[in-house]
PDB file of C-alpha atoms and ligand atoms in Angstrom:
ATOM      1  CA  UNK A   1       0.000   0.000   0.000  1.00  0.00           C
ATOM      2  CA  UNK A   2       1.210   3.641  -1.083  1.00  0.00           C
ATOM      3  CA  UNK A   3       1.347   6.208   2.321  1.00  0.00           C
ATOM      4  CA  UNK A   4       0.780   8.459  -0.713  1.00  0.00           C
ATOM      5  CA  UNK A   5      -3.501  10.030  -0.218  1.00  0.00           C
ATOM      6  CA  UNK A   6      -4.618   9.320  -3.679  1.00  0.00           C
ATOM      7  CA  UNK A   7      -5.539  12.499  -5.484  1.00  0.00           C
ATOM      8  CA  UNK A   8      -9.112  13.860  -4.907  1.00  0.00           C
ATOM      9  CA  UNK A   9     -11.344  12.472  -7.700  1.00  0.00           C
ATOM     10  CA  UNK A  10     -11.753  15.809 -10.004  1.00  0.00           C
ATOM     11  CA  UNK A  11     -15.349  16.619 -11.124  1.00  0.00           C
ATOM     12  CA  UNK A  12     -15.587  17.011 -15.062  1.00  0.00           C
ATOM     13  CA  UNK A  13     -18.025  19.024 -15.972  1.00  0.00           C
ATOM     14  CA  UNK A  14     -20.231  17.794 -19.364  1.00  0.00           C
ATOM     15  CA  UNK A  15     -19.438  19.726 -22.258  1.00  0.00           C
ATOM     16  CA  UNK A  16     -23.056  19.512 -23.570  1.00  0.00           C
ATOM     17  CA  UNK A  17     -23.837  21.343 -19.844  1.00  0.00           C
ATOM     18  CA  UNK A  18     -20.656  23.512 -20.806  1.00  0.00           C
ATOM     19  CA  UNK A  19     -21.949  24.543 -24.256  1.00  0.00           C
ATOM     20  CA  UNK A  20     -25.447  25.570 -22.690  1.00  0.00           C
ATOM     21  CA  UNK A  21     -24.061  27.465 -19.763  1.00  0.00           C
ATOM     22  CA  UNK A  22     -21.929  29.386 -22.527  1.00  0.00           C
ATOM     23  CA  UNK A  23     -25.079  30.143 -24.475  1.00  0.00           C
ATOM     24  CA  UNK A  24     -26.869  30.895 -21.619  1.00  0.00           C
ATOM     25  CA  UNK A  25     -24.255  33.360 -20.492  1.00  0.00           C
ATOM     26  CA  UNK A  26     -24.117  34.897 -23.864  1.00  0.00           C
ATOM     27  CA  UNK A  27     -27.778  35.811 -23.257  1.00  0.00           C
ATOM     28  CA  UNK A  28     -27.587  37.307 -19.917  1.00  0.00           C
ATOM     29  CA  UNK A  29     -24.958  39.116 -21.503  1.00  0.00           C
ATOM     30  CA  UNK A  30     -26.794  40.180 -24.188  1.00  0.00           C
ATOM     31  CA  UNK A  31     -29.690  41.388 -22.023  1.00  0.00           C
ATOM     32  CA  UNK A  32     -27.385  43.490 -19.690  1.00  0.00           C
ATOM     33  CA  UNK A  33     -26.334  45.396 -23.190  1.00  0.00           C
ATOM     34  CA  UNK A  34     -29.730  45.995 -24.651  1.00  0.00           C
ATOM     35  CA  UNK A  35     -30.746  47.599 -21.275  1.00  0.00           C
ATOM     36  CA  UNK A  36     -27.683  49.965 -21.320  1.00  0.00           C
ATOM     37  CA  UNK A  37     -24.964  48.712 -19.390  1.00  0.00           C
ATOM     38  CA  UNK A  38     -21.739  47.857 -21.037  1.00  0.00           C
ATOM     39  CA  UNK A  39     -19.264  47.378 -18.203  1.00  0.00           C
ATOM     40  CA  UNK A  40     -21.539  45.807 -15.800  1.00  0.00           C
ATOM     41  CA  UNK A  41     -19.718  42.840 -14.008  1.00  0.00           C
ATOM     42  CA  UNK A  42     -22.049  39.876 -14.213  1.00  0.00           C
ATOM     43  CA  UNK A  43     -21.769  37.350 -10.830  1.00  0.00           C
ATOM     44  CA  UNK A  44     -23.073  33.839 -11.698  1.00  0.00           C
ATOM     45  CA  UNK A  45     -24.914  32.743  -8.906  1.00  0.00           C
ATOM     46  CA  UNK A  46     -23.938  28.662  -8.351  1.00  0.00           C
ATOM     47  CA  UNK A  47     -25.753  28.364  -4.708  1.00  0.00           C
ATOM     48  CA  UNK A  48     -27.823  25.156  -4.344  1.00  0.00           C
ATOM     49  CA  UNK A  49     -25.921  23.544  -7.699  1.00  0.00           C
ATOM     50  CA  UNK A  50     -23.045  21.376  -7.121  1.00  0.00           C
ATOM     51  CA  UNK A  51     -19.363  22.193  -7.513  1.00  0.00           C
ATOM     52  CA  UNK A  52     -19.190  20.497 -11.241  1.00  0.00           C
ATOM     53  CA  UNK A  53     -21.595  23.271 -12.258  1.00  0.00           C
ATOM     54  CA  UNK A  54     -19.869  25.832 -10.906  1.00  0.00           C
ATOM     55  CA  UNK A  55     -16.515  24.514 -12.780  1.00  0.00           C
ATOM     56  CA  UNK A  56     -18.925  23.714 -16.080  1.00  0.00           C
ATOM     57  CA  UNK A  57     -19.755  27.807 -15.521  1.00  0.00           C
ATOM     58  CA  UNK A  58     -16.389  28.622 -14.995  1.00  0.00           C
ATOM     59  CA  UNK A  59     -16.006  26.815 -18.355  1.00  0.00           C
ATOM     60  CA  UNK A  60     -18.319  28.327 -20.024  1.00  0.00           C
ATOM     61  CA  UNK A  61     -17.159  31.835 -19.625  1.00  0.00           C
ATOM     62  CA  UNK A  62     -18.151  32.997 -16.178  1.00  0.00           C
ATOM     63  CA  UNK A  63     -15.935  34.998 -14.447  1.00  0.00           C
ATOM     64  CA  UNK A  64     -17.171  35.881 -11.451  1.00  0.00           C
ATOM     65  CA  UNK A  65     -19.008  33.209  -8.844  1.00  0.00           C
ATOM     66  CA  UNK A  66     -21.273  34.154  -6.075  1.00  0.00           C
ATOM     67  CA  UNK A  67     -22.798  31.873  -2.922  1.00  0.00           C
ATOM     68  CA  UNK A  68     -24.666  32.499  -0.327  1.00  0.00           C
ATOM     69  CA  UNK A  69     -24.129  30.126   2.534  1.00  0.00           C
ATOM     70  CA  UNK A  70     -20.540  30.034   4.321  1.00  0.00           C
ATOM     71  CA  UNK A  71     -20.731  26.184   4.515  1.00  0.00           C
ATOM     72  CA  UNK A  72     -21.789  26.152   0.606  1.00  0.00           C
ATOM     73  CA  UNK A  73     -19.450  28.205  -0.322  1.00  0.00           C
ATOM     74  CA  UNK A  74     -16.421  26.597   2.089  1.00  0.00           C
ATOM     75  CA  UNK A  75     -17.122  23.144   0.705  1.00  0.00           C
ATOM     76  CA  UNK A  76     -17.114  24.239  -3.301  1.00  0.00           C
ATOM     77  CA  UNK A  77     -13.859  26.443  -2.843  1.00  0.00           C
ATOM     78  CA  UNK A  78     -12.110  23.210  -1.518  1.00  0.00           C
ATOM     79  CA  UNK A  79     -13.139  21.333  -4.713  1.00  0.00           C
ATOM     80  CA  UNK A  80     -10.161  20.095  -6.468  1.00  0.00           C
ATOM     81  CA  UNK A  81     -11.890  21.576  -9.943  1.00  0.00           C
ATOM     82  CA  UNK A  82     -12.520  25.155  -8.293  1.00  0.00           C
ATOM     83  CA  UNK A  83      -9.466  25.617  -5.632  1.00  0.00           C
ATOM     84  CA  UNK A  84      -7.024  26.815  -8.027  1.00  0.00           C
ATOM     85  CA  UNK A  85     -10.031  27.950 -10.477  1.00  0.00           C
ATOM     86  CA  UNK A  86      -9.038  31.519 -12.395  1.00  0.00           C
ATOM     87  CA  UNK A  87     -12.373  33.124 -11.085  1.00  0.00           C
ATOM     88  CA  UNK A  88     -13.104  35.997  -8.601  1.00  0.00           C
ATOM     89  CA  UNK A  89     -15.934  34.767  -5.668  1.00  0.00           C
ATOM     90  CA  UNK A  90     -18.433  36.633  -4.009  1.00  0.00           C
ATOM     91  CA  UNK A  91     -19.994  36.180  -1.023  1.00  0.00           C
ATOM     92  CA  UNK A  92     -23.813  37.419  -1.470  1.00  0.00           C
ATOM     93  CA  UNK A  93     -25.638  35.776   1.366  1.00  0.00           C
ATOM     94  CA  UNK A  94     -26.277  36.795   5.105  1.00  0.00           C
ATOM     95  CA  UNK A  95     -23.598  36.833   7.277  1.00  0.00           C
ATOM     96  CA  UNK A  96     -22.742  35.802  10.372  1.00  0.00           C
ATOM     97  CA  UNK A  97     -19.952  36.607  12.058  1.00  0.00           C
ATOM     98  CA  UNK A  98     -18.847  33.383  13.817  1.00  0.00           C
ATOM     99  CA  UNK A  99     -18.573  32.731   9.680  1.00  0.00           C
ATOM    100  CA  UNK A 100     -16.318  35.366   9.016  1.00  0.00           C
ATOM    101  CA  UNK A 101     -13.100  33.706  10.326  1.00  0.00           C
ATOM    102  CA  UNK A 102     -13.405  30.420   8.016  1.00  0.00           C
ATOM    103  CA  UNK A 103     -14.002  32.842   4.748  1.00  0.00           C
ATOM    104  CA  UNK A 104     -11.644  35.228   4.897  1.00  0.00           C
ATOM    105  CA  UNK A 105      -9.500  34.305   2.136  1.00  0.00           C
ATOM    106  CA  UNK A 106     -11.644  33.040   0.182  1.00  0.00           C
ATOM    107  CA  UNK A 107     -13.716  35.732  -1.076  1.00  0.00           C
ATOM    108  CA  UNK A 108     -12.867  38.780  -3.588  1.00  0.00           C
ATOM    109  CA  UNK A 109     -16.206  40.803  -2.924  1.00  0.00           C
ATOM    110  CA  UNK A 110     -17.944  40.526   0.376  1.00  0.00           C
ATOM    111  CA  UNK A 111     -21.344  42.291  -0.878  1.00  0.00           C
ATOM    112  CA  UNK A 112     -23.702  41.871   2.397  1.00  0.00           C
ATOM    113  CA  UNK A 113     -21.962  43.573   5.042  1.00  0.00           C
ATOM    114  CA  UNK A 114     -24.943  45.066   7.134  1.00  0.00           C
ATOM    115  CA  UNK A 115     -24.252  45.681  10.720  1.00  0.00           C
ATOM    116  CA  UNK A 116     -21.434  46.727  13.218  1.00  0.00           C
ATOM    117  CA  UNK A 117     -20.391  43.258  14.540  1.00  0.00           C
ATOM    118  CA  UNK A 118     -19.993  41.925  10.895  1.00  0.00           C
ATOM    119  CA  UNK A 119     -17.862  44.710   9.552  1.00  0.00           C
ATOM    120  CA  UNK A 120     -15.534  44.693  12.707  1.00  0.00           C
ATOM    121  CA  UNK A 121     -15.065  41.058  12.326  1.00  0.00           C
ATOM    122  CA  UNK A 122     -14.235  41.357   8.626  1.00  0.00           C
ATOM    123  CA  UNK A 123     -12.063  43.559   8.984  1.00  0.00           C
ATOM    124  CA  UNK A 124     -10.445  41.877  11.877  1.00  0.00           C
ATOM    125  CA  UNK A 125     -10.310  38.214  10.353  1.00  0.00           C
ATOM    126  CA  UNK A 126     -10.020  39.688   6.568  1.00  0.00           C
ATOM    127  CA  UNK A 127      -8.093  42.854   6.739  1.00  0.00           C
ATOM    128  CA  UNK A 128      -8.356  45.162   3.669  1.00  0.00           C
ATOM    129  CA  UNK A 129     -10.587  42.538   2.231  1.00  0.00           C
ATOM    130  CA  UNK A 130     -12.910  44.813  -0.494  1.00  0.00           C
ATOM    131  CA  UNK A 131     -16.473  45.406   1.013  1.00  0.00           C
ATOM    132  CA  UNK A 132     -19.791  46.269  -0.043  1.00  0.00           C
ATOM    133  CA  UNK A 133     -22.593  47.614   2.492  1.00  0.00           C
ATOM    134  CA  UNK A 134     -25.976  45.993   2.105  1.00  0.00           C
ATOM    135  CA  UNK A 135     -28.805  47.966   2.621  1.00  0.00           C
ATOM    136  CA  UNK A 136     -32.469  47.087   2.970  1.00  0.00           C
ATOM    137  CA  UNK A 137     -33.813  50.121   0.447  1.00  0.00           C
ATOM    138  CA  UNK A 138     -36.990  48.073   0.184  1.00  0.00           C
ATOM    139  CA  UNK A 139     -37.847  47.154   3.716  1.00  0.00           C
ATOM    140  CA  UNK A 140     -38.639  43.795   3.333  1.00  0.00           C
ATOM    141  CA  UNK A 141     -37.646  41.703   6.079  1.00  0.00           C
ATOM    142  CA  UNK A 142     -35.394  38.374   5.978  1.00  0.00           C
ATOM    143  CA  UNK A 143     -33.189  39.693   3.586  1.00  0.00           C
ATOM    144  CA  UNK A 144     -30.596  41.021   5.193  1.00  0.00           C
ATOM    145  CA  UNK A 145     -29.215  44.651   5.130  1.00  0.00           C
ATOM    146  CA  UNK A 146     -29.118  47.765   6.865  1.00  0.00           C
ATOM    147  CA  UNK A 147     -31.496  50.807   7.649  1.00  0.00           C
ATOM    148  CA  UNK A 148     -31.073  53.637   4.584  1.00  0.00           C
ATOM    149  CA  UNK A 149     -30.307  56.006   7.419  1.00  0.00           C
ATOM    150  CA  UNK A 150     -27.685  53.386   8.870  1.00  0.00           C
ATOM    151  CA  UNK A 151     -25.851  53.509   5.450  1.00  0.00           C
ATOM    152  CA  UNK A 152     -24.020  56.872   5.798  1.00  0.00           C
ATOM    153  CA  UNK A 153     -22.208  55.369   9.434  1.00  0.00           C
ATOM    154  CA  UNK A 154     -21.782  52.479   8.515  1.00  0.00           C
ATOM    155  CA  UNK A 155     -19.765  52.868   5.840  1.00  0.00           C
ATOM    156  CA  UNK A 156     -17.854  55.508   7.660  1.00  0.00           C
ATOM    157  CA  UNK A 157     -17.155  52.929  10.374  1.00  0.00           C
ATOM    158  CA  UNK A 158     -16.340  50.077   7.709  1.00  0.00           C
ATOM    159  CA  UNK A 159     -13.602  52.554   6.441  1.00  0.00           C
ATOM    160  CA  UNK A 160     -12.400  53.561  10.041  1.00  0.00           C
ATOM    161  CA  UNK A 161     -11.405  49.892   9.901  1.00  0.00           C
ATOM    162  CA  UNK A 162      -9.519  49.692   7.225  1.00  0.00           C
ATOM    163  CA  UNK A 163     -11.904  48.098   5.106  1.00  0.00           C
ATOM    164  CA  UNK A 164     -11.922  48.957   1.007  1.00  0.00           C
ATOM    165  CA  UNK A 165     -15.754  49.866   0.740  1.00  0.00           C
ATOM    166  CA  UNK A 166     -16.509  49.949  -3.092  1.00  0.00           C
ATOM    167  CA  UNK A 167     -20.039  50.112  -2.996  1.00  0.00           C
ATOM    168  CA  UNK A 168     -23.685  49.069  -1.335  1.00  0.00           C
ATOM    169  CA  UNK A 169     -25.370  46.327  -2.347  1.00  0.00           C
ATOM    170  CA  UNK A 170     -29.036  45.668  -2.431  1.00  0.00           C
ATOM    171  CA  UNK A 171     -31.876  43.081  -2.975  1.00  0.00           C
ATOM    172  CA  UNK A 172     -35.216  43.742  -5.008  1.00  0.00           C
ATOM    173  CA  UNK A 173     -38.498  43.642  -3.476  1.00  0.00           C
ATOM    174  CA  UNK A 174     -40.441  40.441  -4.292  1.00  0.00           C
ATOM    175  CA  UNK A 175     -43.062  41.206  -7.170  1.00  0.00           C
ATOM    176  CA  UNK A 176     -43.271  43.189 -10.307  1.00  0.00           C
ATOM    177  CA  UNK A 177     -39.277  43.891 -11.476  1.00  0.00           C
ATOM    178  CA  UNK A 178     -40.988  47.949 -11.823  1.00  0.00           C
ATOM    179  CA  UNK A 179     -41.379  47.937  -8.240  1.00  0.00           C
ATOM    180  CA  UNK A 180     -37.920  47.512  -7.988  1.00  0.00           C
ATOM    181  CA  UNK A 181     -37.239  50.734 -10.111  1.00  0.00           C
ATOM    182  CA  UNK A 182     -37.446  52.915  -6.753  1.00  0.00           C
ATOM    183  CA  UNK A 183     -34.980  50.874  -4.938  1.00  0.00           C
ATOM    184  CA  UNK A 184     -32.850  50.647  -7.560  1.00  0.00           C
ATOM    185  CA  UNK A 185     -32.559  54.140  -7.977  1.00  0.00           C
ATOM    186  CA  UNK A 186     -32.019  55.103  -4.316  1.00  0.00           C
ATOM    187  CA  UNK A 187     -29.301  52.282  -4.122  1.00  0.00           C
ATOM    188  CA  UNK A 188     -27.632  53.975  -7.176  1.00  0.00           C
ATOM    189  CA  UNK A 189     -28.060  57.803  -5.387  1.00  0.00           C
ATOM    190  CA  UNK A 190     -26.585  56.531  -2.094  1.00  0.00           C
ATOM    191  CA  UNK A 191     -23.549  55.446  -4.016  1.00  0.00           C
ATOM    192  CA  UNK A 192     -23.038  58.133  -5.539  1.00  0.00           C
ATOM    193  CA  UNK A 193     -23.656  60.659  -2.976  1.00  0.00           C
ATOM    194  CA  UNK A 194     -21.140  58.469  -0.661  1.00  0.00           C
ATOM    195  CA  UNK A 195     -18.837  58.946  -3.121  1.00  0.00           C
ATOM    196  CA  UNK A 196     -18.479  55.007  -3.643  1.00  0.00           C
ATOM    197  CA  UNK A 197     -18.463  53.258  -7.375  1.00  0.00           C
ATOM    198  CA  UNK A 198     -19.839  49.852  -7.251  1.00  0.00           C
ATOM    199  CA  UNK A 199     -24.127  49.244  -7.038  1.00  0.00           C
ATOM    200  CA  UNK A 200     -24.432  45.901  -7.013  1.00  0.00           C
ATOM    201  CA  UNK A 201     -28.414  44.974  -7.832  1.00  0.00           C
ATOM    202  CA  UNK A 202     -30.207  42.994 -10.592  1.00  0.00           C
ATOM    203  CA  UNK A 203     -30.719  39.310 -10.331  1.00  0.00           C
ATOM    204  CA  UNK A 204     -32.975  36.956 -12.588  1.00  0.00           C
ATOM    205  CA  UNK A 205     -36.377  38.922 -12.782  1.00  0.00           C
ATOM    206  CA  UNK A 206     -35.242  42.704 -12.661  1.00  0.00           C
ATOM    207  CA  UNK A 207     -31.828  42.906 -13.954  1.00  0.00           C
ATOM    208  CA  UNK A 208     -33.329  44.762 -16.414  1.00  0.00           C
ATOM    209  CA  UNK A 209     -34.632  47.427 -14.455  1.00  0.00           C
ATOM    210  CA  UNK A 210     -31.342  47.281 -12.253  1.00  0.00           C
ATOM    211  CA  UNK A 211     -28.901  47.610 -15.577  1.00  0.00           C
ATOM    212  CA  UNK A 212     -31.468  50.660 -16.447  1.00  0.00           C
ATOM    213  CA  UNK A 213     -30.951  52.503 -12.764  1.00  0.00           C
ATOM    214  CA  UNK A 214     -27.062  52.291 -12.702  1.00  0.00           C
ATOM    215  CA  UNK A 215     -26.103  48.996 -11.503  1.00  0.00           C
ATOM    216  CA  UNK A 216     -22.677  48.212 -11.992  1.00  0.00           C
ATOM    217  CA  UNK A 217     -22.830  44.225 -10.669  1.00  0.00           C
ATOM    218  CA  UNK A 218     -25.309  42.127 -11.287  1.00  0.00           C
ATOM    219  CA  UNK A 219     -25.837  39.067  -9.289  1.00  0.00           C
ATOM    220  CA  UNK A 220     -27.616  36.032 -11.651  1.00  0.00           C
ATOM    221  CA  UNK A 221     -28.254  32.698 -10.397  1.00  0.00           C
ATOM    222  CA  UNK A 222     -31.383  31.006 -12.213  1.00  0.00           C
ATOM    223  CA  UNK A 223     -31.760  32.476 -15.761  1.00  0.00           C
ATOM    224  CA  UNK A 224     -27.913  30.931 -15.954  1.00  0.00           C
ATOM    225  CA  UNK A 225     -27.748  27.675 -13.930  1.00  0.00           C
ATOM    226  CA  UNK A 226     -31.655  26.862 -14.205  1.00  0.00           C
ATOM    227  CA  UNK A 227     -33.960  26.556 -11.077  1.00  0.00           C
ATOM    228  CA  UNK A 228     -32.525  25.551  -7.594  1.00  0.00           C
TER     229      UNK A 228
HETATM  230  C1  LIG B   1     -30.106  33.851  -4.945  1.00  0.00           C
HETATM  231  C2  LIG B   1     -29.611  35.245  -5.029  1.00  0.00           C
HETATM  232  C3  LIG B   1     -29.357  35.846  -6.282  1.00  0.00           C
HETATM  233  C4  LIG B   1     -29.690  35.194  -7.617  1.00  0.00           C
HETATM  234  O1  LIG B   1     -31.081  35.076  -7.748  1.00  0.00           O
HETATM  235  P1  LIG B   1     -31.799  34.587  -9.094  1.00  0.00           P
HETATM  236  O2  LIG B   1     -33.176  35.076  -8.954  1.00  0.00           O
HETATM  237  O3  LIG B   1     -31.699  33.112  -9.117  1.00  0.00           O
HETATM  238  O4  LIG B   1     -31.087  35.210 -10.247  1.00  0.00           O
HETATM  239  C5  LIG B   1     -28.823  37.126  -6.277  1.00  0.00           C
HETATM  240  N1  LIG B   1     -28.550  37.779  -5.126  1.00  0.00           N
HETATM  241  C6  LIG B   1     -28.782  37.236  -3.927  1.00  0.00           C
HETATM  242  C7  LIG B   1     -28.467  38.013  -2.693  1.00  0.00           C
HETATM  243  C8  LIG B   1     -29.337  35.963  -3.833  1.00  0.00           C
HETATM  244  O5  LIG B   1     -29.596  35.448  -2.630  1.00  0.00           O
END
């Protein structure tokens, strides 16, 4: 017997699944243009799919991953096909700050910092680490995200820390993607009134209307993996 650990089995993605994430990329793409936004950074949302679909996406074009649960994301970034991967991950979900130490590291953006403990421990565990600030522009609960009025110190304290704040991040109401137009536009006012660059808004049903307001990330899980 060899006291050598045999290699992790690597997960090959399908290139029939590769070919139709491309074209399905290619049309979110597409989409993003037609409503105005040429340098918008698309995030391919792989939460709930398993790692070989986030390396047949990687395949397939995307650039830029995003997940939502720490244990998710922890378990897919330790996949032999998406360690050394050439992509940039976000972290998009709620989060907890007994997560925070396990992540940093790991992630490129953190877009959903809402609240004093979590930006304290980011910059703690993560120093540096680039940082958006989510806010809760439409007021629905159990999305995460701060008070609009919370914004403004919040940042201020996220930068205190040491933290690179590029932006403010935000989620869509649930509904019509028009009802999101108001949001959208606040999100995109804060930014710029806080000086900041990035507005990252826009998934499946109202990147449209995100694209239209000013969004500069969009975050797309379904229209490009299929339903969870
Ligand atoms: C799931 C999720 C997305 C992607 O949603 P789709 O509707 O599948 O495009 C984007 N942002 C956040 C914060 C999410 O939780």
């Amino acid at each position: 017997m060899s006291d050598v650990d045999p290699p992790l089995s690597r997960v090959e993605p399908d290139p029939a699944v590769v070919e139709e994430l491309a074209e399905r990329l290619t049309a979110i793409k597409e989409r993003i243009v037609a409503a105005g936004g040429a340098d918008v950074t698309l995030v391919t949302v792989t939460k709930a799919h398993p790692a070989v679909a986030a390396v047949a996406a990687i395949a397939a074009g995307a650039t830029d991953l995003g997940e939502n649960y720490a244990q998710e994301f922890l378990a897919k970034r330790a996949e032999p096909g998406l360690a050394g991967a050439d992509a940039r991950w976000h972290f998009i979900g709620q989060l907890q700050s007994n997560k925070v130490r396990k992540l940093a590291g790991h992630v490129d953006l953190w877009h959903s910092l809402d609240r004093p403990s979590v930006i304290d421990e980011v910059a703690k565990r993560a120093p540096g680490a680039a940082v958006l600030i989510q806010v809760d522009v439409a007021g629905e609960p159990g999305k995460g995200g701060c008070a609009v009025g919370d914004t403004e110190p919040l940042v201020g304290r996220a930068i205190d820390a040491g933290l690179d704040v590029r932006g403010l991040m935000t989620v869509g109401p649930n509904g019509p993607a028009e009802l999101a137009r108001p949001v959208f536009s606040c999100l995109a006012t804060m930014v710029a009134e806080l000086g900041l660059s990035e507005c990252s808004m826009g998934m499946t049903n109202d990147l449209e209307v995100a694209v239209g307001e000013g969004a500069t990330i969009v975050r797309v899980g379904t229209a490009i993996m299929g339903s969870r």
